[in-house]
mmCIF file of C-alpha atoms in Angstrom:
data_model
loop_
_atom_site.group_PDB
_atom_site.id
_atom_site.type_symbol
_atom_site.label_atom_id
_atom_site.label_comp_id
_atom_site.label_asym_id
_atom_site.label_seq_id
_atom_site.Cartn_x
_atom_site.Cartn_y
_atom_site.Cartn_z
ATOM 1 C CA MET A 160 -11.866 18.948 -34.484
ATOM 2 C CA GLU A 161 -14.978 18.227 -31.505
ATOM 3 C CA PRO A 162 -14.857 15.037 -29.736
ATOM 4 C CA ASP A 163 -16.667 12.137 -30.966
ATOM 5 C CA LEU A 164 -17.848 9.240 -28.450
ATOM 6 C CA THR A 165 -17.559 6.703 -30.974
ATOM 7 C CA THR A 166 -15.632 3.816 -30.031
ATOM 8 C CA SER A 167 -14.675 0.184 -31.468
ATOM 9 C CA ILE A 168 -14.327 -2.850 -29.297
ATOM 10 C CA GLY A 169 -12.731 -5.135 -32.545
ATOM 11 C CA PRO A 170 -15.472 -5.449 -35.076
ATOM 12 C CA ILE A 171 -18.419 -3.908 -32.418
ATOM 13 C CA GLN A 172 -18.981 -0.455 -33.447
ATOM 14 C CA LEU A 173 -20.642 1.900 -31.019
ATOM 15 C CA ASN A 174 -21.556 5.173 -31.163
ATOM 16 C CA LYS A 175 -21.108 4.880 -27.256
ATOM 17 C CA PRO A 176 -18.600 3.757 -25.160
ATOM 18 C CA VAL A 177 -21.204 3.354 -22.218
ATOM 19 C CA MET A 178 -22.812 0.268 -21.462
ATOM 20 C CA LEU A 179 -25.322 -1.495 -19.629
ATOM 21 C CA ALA A 180 -23.631 -5.340 -18.070
ATOM 22 C CA SER A 181 -24.994 -8.339 -17.637
ATOM 23 C CA GLY A 182 -27.533 -9.347 -14.650
ATOM 24 C CA ILE A 183 -29.457 -6.083 -14.465
ATOM 25 C CA LEU A 184 -32.306 -4.816 -16.641
ATOM 26 C CA GLY A 185 -31.257 -7.136 -19.227
ATOM 27 C CA ILE A 186 -34.621 -8.819 -19.232
ATOM 28 C CA SER A 187 -36.835 -6.376 -21.222
ATOM 29 C CA LEU A 188 -36.947 -5.094 -25.399
ATOM 30 C CA ASP A 189 -39.420 -2.106 -23.987
ATOM 31 C CA VAL A 190 -35.996 -1.407 -20.866
ATOM 32 C CA PHE A 191 -34.134 -1.945 -23.412
ATOM 33 C CA ASN A 192 -35.448 1.379 -26.340
ATOM 34 C CA ARG A 193 -35.310 3.134 -22.619
ATOM 35 C CA LEU A 194 -31.726 3.334 -22.063
ATOM 36 C CA TYR A 195 -30.862 3.234 -25.411
ATOM 37 C CA ARG A 196 -32.758 6.813 -25.612
ATOM 38 C CA SER A 197 -31.237 7.425 -21.982
ATOM 39 C CA GLY A 198 -27.479 7.117 -23.925
ATOM 40 C CA ALA A 199 -26.221 3.561 -23.395
ATOM 41 C CA GLY A 200 -24.007 2.219 -26.766
ATOM 42 C CA ALA A 201 -25.073 -1.365 -26.507
ATOM 43 C CA VAL A 202 -27.272 -3.083 -23.914
ATOM 44 C CA VAL A 203 -26.076 -6.969 -22.398
ATOM 45 C CA THR A 204 -29.148 -8.984 -21.521
ATOM 46 C CA LYS A 205 -28.929 -10.951 -18.371
ATOM 47 C CA SER A 206 -27.444 -14.742 -18.824
ATOM 48 C CA LEU A 207 -29.130 -17.186 -20.762
ATOM 49 C CA SER A 208 -29.491 -20.846 -20.029
ATOM 50 C CA THR A 209 -30.567 -23.521 -22.377
ATOM 51 C CA GLU A 210 -33.859 -23.230 -20.909
ATOM 52 C CA PRO A 211 -35.929 -21.436 -18.297
ATOM 53 C CA TRP A 212 -33.589 -20.981 -14.816
ATOM 54 C CA GLU A 213 -36.253 -19.788 -11.636
ATOM 55 C CA GLY A 214 -33.148 -18.838 -9.921
ATOM 56 C CA TYR A 215 -32.173 -18.522 -5.338
ATOM 57 C CA PRO A 216 -34.718 -18.132 -3.293
ATOM 58 C CA ASN A 217 -34.818 -14.492 -1.169
ATOM 59 C CA PRO A 218 -33.078 -13.108 0.328
ATOM 60 C CA THR A 219 -31.014 -12.760 -3.077
ATOM 61 C CA ILE A 220 -29.022 -9.282 -2.864
ATOM 62 C CA PHE A 221 -27.580 -7.208 0.166
ATOM 63 C CA SER A 222 -26.461 -3.432 0.259
ATOM 64 C CA VAL A 223 -22.693 -3.772 2.153
ATOM 65 C CA LYS A 224 -21.995 -1.099 4.448
ATOM 66 C CA GLY A 225 -19.509 1.768 3.085
ATOM 67 C CA GLY A 226 -21.276 0.931 -0.511
ATOM 68 C CA GLY A 227 -21.718 -2.059 -3.225
ATOM 69 C CA TRP A 228 -23.604 -5.081 -3.152
ATOM 70 C CA ILE A 229 -23.174 -8.779 -2.532
ATOM 71 C CA ASN A 230 -25.955 -10.972 -4.597
ATOM 72 C CA ALA A 231 -26.607 -14.212 -5.558
ATOM 73 C CA VAL A 232 -29.834 -13.964 -8.098
ATOM 74 C CA GLY A 233 -28.149 -17.472 -9.848
ATOM 75 C CA LEU A 234 -28.999 -16.549 -12.428
ATOM 76 C CA SER A 235 -32.649 -16.369 -13.376
ATOM 77 C CA ASN A 236 -33.893 -16.671 -16.602
ATOM 78 C CA PRO A 237 -36.266 -17.324 -19.271
ATOM 79 C CA GLY A 238 -34.608 -19.619 -21.340
ATOM 80 C CA ALA A 239 -32.917 -18.591 -24.352
ATOM 81 C CA GLU A 240 -35.477 -19.797 -26.512
ATOM 82 C CA ASN A 241 -38.121 -17.234 -24.914
ATOM 83 C CA PHE A 242 -36.034 -15.239 -24.963
ATOM 84 C CA ALA A 243 -35.294 -14.712 -28.551
ATOM 85 C CA LYS A 244 -38.970 -14.131 -29.536
ATOM 86 C CA MET A 245 -38.863 -11.299 -27.113
ATOM 87 C CA ILE A 246 -36.317 -9.193 -29.466
ATOM 88 C CA GLU A 247 -37.443 -11.201 -32.299
ATOM 89 C CA PRO A 248 -39.014 -7.081 -33.446
ATOM 90 C CA ASN A 249 -36.091 -5.754 -32.237
ATOM 91 C CA LYS A 250 -34.008 -3.210 -34.655
ATOM 92 C CA ASP A 251 -31.836 -0.385 -33.182
ATOM 93 C CA VAL A 252 -31.606 -1.169 -30.199
ATOM 94 C CA PRO A 253 -27.220 -2.872 -29.781
ATOM 95 C CA ILE A 254 -28.114 -5.884 -27.843
ATOM 96 C CA ILE A 255 -25.114 -8.250 -26.503
ATOM 97 C CA VAL A 256 -26.695 -11.687 -25.314
ATOM 98 C CA SER A 257 -25.082 -13.237 -22.758
ATOM 99 C CA LEU A 258 -25.167 -16.905 -22.327
ATOM 100 C CA VAL A 259 -24.405 -18.794 -20.094
ATOM 101 C CA GLY A 260 -24.229 -22.786 -20.131
ATOM 102 C CA SER A 261 -21.440 -25.749 -18.556
ATOM 103 C CA ILE A 262 -20.351 -27.217 -21.637
ATOM 104 C CA PRO A 263 -20.097 -26.295 -26.287
ATOM 105 C CA GLU A 264 -23.337 -28.101 -26.767
ATOM 106 C CA ASP A 265 -24.968 -26.147 -24.715
ATOM 107 C CA PHE A 266 -23.828 -23.047 -25.992
ATOM 108 C CA GLU A 267 -24.186 -24.223 -29.793
ATOM 109 C CA LYS A 268 -27.999 -25.329 -29.391
ATOM 110 C CA MET A 269 -28.350 -21.535 -28.002
ATOM 111 C CA ILE A 270 -27.049 -18.983 -30.651
ATOM 112 C CA GLN A 271 -29.069 -21.071 -32.742
ATOM 113 C CA GLN A 272 -31.953 -19.704 -31.272
ATOM 114 C CA PHE A 273 -31.574 -16.003 -31.930
ATOM 115 C CA GLU A 274 -30.930 -16.798 -36.145
ATOM 116 C CA ASN A 275 -33.368 -14.949 -37.342
ATOM 117 C CA CYS A 276 -32.668 -11.841 -33.675
ATOM 118 C CA LYS A 277 -30.499 -8.108 -34.257
ATOM 119 C CA VAL A 278 -27.504 -9.467 -32.111
ATOM 120 C CA ALA A 279 -24.081 -7.314 -31.667
ATOM 121 C CA ALA A 280 -22.329 -9.595 -30.263
ATOM 122 C CA TYR A 281 -22.220 -12.661 -28.130
ATOM 123 C CA GLU A 282 -21.289 -12.508 -24.443
ATOM 124 C CA LEU A 283 -19.869 -16.146 -22.922
ATOM 125 C CA ASN A 284 -20.308 -15.733 -18.514
ATOM 126 C CA LEU A 285 -17.124 -17.358 -18.136
ATOM 127 C CA SER A 286 -17.758 -15.897 -14.551
ATOM 128 C CA CYS A 287 -19.947 -16.085 -12.310
ATOM 129 C CA PRO A 288 -19.610 -16.667 -8.511
ATOM 130 C CA HIS A 289 -22.164 -18.650 -7.332
ATOM 131 C CA VAL A 290 -23.745 -21.386 -9.443
ATOM 132 C CA ALA A 291 -22.247 -24.216 -9.541
ATOM 133 C CA LYS A 292 -20.850 -26.061 -13.240
ATOM 134 C CA VAL A 293 -21.656 -22.554 -14.433
ATOM 135 C CA GLY A 294 -19.913 -19.253 -14.772
ATOM 136 C CA LEU A 295 -16.535 -19.524 -12.894
ATOM 137 C CA GLU A 296 -16.206 -23.063 -12.710
ATOM 138 C CA VAL A 297 -16.504 -23.086 -16.161
ATOM 139 C CA GLY A 298 -14.147 -20.101 -16.662
ATOM 140 C CA ASP A 299 -11.337 -21.815 -13.682
ATOM 141 C CA ASP A 300 -11.172 -24.933 -16.798
ATOM 142 C CA PRO A 301 -8.931 -23.861 -19.297
ATOM 143 C CA GLU A 302 -9.637 -26.874 -21.912
ATOM 144 C CA LEU A 303 -13.199 -26.365 -21.548
ATOM 145 C CA VAL A 304 -12.898 -22.222 -22.222
ATOM 146 C CA LYS A 305 -10.979 -23.665 -24.922
ATOM 147 C CA LYS A 306 -13.855 -26.258 -26.449
ATOM 148 C CA ILE A 307 -16.701 -23.515 -25.766
ATOM 149 C CA VAL A 308 -15.068 -20.211 -27.270
ATOM 150 C CA SER A 309 -14.206 -23.001 -30.757
ATOM 151 C CA THR A 310 -16.827 -23.990 -30.474
ATOM 152 C CA VAL A 311 -19.276 -20.815 -30.195
ATOM 153 C CA LYS A 312 -17.190 -18.345 -32.592
ATOM 154 C CA ASN A 313 -17.191 -21.575 -35.369
ATOM 155 C CA SER A 314 -21.202 -21.508 -35.213
ATOM 156 C CA THR A 315 -21.479 -17.769 -35.558
ATOM 157 C CA ASN A 316 -20.713 -15.407 -37.559
ATOM 158 C CA VAL A 317 -21.146 -12.696 -34.987
ATOM 159 C CA PRO A 318 -18.455 -11.409 -32.270
ATOM 160 C CA VAL A 319 -17.881 -13.117 -29.648
ATOM 161 C CA ILE A 320 -16.846 -12.021 -25.889
ATOM 162 C CA ALA A 321 -15.461 -13.501 -22.715
ATOM 163 C CA LYS A 322 -16.406 -12.425 -19.695
ATOM 164 C CA VAL A 323 -13.744 -12.575 -17.191
ATOM 165 C CA GLY A 324 -13.450 -13.495 -12.984
ATOM 166 C CA LEU A 325 -11.078 -13.879 -10.423
ATOM 167 C CA GLY A 326 -11.406 -17.351 -9.591
ATOM 168 C CA THR A 327 -8.714 -20.510 -8.306
ATOM 169 C CA THR A 328 -7.364 -19.951 -12.172
ATOM 170 C CA HIS A 329 -5.793 -17.145 -12.728
ATOM 171 C CA TYR A 330 -7.695 -14.865 -14.808
ATOM 172 C CA LEU A 331 -4.776 -13.810 -17.002
ATOM 173 C CA ASN A 332 -4.711 -17.612 -18.103
ATOM 174 C CA THR A 333 -8.434 -17.636 -19.232
ATOM 175 C CA VAL A 334 -7.688 -14.621 -21.440
ATOM 176 C CA GLY A 335 -4.869 -16.153 -23.478
ATOM 177 C CA THR A 336 -6.722 -19.493 -23.845
ATOM 178 C CA ALA A 337 -9.722 -17.066 -25.292
ATOM 179 C CA ILE A 338 -7.653 -15.939 -27.442
ATOM 180 C CA GLU A 339 -5.508 -18.223 -28.792
ATOM 181 C CA SER A 340 -9.067 -20.419 -29.298
ATOM 182 C CA GLY A 341 -10.224 -17.391 -31.540
ATOM 183 C CA ILE A 342 -12.219 -14.567 -28.947
ATOM 184 C CA ASP A 343 -13.116 -11.309 -30.133
ATOM 185 C CA ALA A 344 -12.960 -9.636 -27.356
ATOM 186 C CA ILE A 345 -12.953 -9.749 -23.738
ATOM 187 C CA THR A 346 -15.280 -8.085 -21.320
ATOM 188 C CA ALA A 347 -13.135 -7.775 -17.238
ATOM 189 C CA ILE A 348 -14.049 -8.320 -14.914
ATOM 190 C CA ASN A 349 -17.742 -10.512 -13.078
ATOM 191 C CA THR A 350 -18.494 -9.534 -9.461
ATOM 192 C CA VAL A 351 -16.044 -10.598 -6.579
ATOM 193 C CA ARG A 352 -17.339 -14.157 -4.264
ATOM 194 C CA ALA A 353 -18.082 -12.726 -1.052
ATOM 195 C CA MET A 354 -20.705 -12.848 2.202
ATOM 196 C CA ALA A 355 -22.163 -11.702 5.162
ATOM 197 C CA ILE A 356 -23.487 -12.316 8.199
ATOM 198 C CA ASP A 357 -26.604 -11.555 9.920
ATOM 199 C CA VAL A 358 -25.010 -10.888 13.600
ATOM 200 C CA GLU A 359 -28.427 -11.472 15.367
ATOM 201 C CA THR A 360 -29.236 -14.951 13.456
ATOM 202 C CA GLN A 361 -26.014 -15.909 13.281
ATOM 203 C CA ARG A 362 -26.549 -16.869 9.520
ATOM 204 C CA PRO A 363 -25.336 -15.825 6.237
ATOM 205 C CA ILE A 364 -27.820 -13.520 5.310
ATOM 206 C CA LEU A 365 -28.323 -14.626 1.202
ATOM 207 C CA SER A 366 -30.417 -17.583 0.539
ATOM 208 C CA ASN A 367 -27.142 -18.721 -0.928
ATOM 209 C CA LYS A 368 -24.623 -18.213 1.573
ATOM 210 C CA PHE A 369 -22.198 -17.049 -1.538
ATOM 211 C CA GLY A 370 -23.224 -13.789 -3.565
ATOM 212 C CA GLY A 371 -21.230 -12.170 -5.909
ATOM 213 C CA LEU A 372 -19.787 -8.365 -4.270
ATOM 214 C CA SER A 373 -20.248 -5.347 -6.820
ATOM 215 C CA GLY A 374 -20.372 -1.694 -6.965
ATOM 216 C CA THR A 375 -17.603 1.031 -6.075
ATOM 217 C CA PRO A 376 -14.851 -1.092 -3.024
ATOM 218 C CA ILE A 377 -14.081 -3.636 -6.638
ATOM 219 C CA LYS A 378 -13.461 -1.067 -8.823
ATOM 220 C CA PRO A 379 -9.740 -0.396 -8.031
ATOM 221 C CA ILE A 380 -9.659 -4.669 -8.423
ATOM 222 C CA ALA A 381 -11.098 -4.673 -11.946
ATOM 223 C CA LEU A 382 -9.363 -1.853 -12.974
ATOM 224 C CA ARG A 383 -5.642 -3.023 -12.049
ATOM 225 C CA CYS A 384 -7.362 -6.563 -14.353
ATOM 226 C CA VAL A 385 -7.427 -3.830 -17.605
ATOM 227 C CA TYR A 386 -4.366 -2.458 -16.830
ATOM 228 C CA GLU A 387 -2.571 -6.241 -16.227
ATOM 229 C CA ILE A 388 -4.894 -7.651 -19.876
ATOM 230 C CA SER A 389 -3.757 -4.579 -21.882
ATOM 231 C CA SER A 390 -0.104 -4.828 -20.865
ATOM 232 C CA LYS A 391 0.405 -8.425 -21.837
ATOM 233 C CA TYR A 392 -2.294 -8.858 -24.350
ATOM 234 C CA ASP A 393 -3.558 -6.773 -27.680
ATOM 235 C CA ILE A 394 -7.079 -8.016 -27.414
ATOM 236 C CA PRO A 395 -10.061 -5.089 -26.963
ATOM 237 C CA ILE A 396 -11.384 -5.057 -23.493
ATOM 238 C CA ILE A 397 -14.510 -3.568 -22.183
ATOM 239 C CA GLY A 398 -14.346 -2.832 -18.430
ATOM 240 C CA CYS A 399 -16.552 -3.384 -16.170
ATOM 241 C CA GLY A 400 -16.672 -3.167 -12.018
ATOM 242 C CA GLY A 401 -18.094 -0.019 -9.814
ATOM 243 C CA ILE A 402 -17.558 2.538 -12.305
ATOM 244 C CA SER A 403 -20.442 4.999 -11.985
ATOM 245 C CA THR A 404 -18.671 8.137 -12.773
ATOM 246 C CA TRP A 405 -17.327 10.024 -15.348
ATOM 247 C CA GLU A 406 -14.080 9.989 -14.265
ATOM 248 C CA ASP A 407 -14.065 6.424 -13.122
ATOM 249 C CA ALA A 408 -14.511 5.824 -16.874
ATOM 250 C CA VAL A 409 -11.845 7.653 -18.570
ATOM 251 C CA GLU A 410 -9.665 5.557 -15.735
ATOM 252 C CA PHE A 411 -10.299 2.066 -17.631
ATOM 253 C CA PHE A 412 -9.703 4.064 -21.094
ATOM 254 C CA LEU A 413 -6.207 5.414 -19.758
ATOM 255 C CA ALA A 414 -5.798 1.577 -18.524
ATOM 256 C CA GLY A 415 -6.828 0.282 -22.050
ATOM 257 C CA ALA A 416 -10.206 -0.500 -21.527
ATOM 258 C CA SER A 417 -12.041 0.832 -25.131
ATOM 259 C CA ALA A 418 -15.461 0.757 -23.433
ATOM 260 C CA ILE A 419 -17.762 -0.141 -19.913
ATOM 261 C CA GLN A 420 -19.790 -1.301 -18.720
ATOM 262 C CA LEU A 421 -22.408 -0.429 -15.848
ATOM 263 C CA GLY A 422 -24.839 -2.434 -13.696
ATOM 264 C CA SER A 423 -24.586 -0.480 -9.509
ATOM 265 C CA ALA A 424 -24.255 2.586 -10.475
ATOM 266 C CA ILE A 425 -28.133 2.085 -11.713
ATOM 267 C CA GLY A 426 -29.021 1.372 -8.712
ATOM 268 C CA ASP A 427 -28.037 4.424 -6.830
ATOM 269 C CA ASN A 428 -28.448 7.032 -9.911
ATOM 270 C CA TRP A 429 -31.164 4.825 -11.936
ATOM 271 C CA ILE A 430 -30.626 5.444 -16.104
ATOM 272 C CA ASP A 431 -29.919 9.156 -16.308
ATOM 273 C CA VAL A 432 -26.178 7.564 -15.122
ATOM 274 C CA PHE A 433 -25.660 7.280 -18.776
ATOM 275 C CA ASP A 434 -25.596 10.380 -19.678
ATOM 276 C CA GLU A 435 -24.171 11.433 -17.595
ATOM 277 C CA ILE A 436 -21.261 9.757 -17.881
ATOM 278 C CA ASN A 437 -21.302 10.511 -22.224
ATOM 279 C CA THR A 438 -21.011 14.105 -20.677
ATOM 280 C CA GLY A 439 -18.530 14.278 -18.482
ATOM 281 C CA ILE A 440 -16.197 11.914 -21.017
ATOM 282 C CA LEU A 441 -17.283 14.773 -23.709
ATOM 283 C CA GLN A 442 -15.518 17.179 -21.599
ATOM 284 C CA TYR A 443 -13.420 15.780 -20.334
ATOM 285 C CA MET A 444 -11.801 14.714 -24.556
ATOM 286 C CA GLU A 445 -12.547 18.458 -25.323
ATOM 287 C CA LYS A 446 -10.411 19.787 -22.128
ATOM 288 C CA LYS A 447 -7.052 17.420 -23.385
ATOM 289 C CA ASN A 448 -8.101 17.650 -27.093
ATOM 290 C CA TYR A 449 -9.101 14.395 -27.932
ATOM 291 C CA SER A 450 -11.303 13.887 -30.682
ATOM 292 C CA LYS A 451 -11.581 9.855 -30.099
ATOM 293 C CA ILE A 452 -11.719 7.714 -27.675
ATOM 294 C CA LYS A 453 -9.226 5.948 -28.886
ATOM 295 C CA GLU A 454 -6.340 8.306 -28.496
ATOM 296 C CA MET A 455 -6.881 7.491 -24.276
ATOM 297 C CA VAL A 456 -6.966 4.112 -24.255
ATOM 298 C CA GLY A 457 -4.100 2.574 -22.912
ATOM 299 C CA LEU A 458 -2.094 5.551 -22.257
ATOM 300 C CA ALA A 459 -1.332 4.969 -18.789
ATOM 301 C CA LYS A 460 0.770 2.187 -19.603
ATOM 302 C CA LYS A 461 3.085 5.150 -21.488
ATOM 303 C CA LEU A 462 4.114 6.749 -18.299
#
């Protein structure tokens, strides 16, 4: 049988397993269409808030020597209402809407804005490491995670994903709480809190001092997290963190992910990277005689 790139993430069905991660290029329907035609199985929007956020002043991003980026954009976005109007004409692209907020009512209000939109899933940002009172500060509070996930699940029939990261609460406990509250899938992981200092000015480089490290330096950490989640819980997983080649993608499948997300790799290889990774995965499946992505998922745990 010819290999097939379709994959299932719980109730979410995708034609291809490689997705755009939240935070990069996720702000325009024209761009979404272009990414989809370039091989993205789905696109995740920038994280949206109840009201427009301006974000931090420059500098907001720094290229790390040896690979990777540290960014503290500050979750700048046009707000859920404005964004929903922008994607309302969408008919074809599987769009996963990323949401960020501080209390359950924030998420409930934003979901109402998308009632007339074609949304494949919602991804709850419980892990942004550089903005106060949202992201990791929410993910580190299990009781708040429970209330948010329960509220969102009661507000929509659209699948809901929780994006977790490395904060002060063990991420496996956050995953466990989200699962108990009815989450449909987990994205692991977000960027890792980090910083850089200019030795001439002797000051932090980013205006916010701290940002999130992404790209190849965090891939082994993200891979370990996917493996640990897959080993402890029976929940569909989307791998995210430092993936830039088809070999990276296959590693995440073998660790337990059913799909993967790209972010920093686009900065190095532009959107051609989607087709390159899809082609590499197909060739690997042919070589190993796999017909479905799911045949590879979690195999590394069996050795």
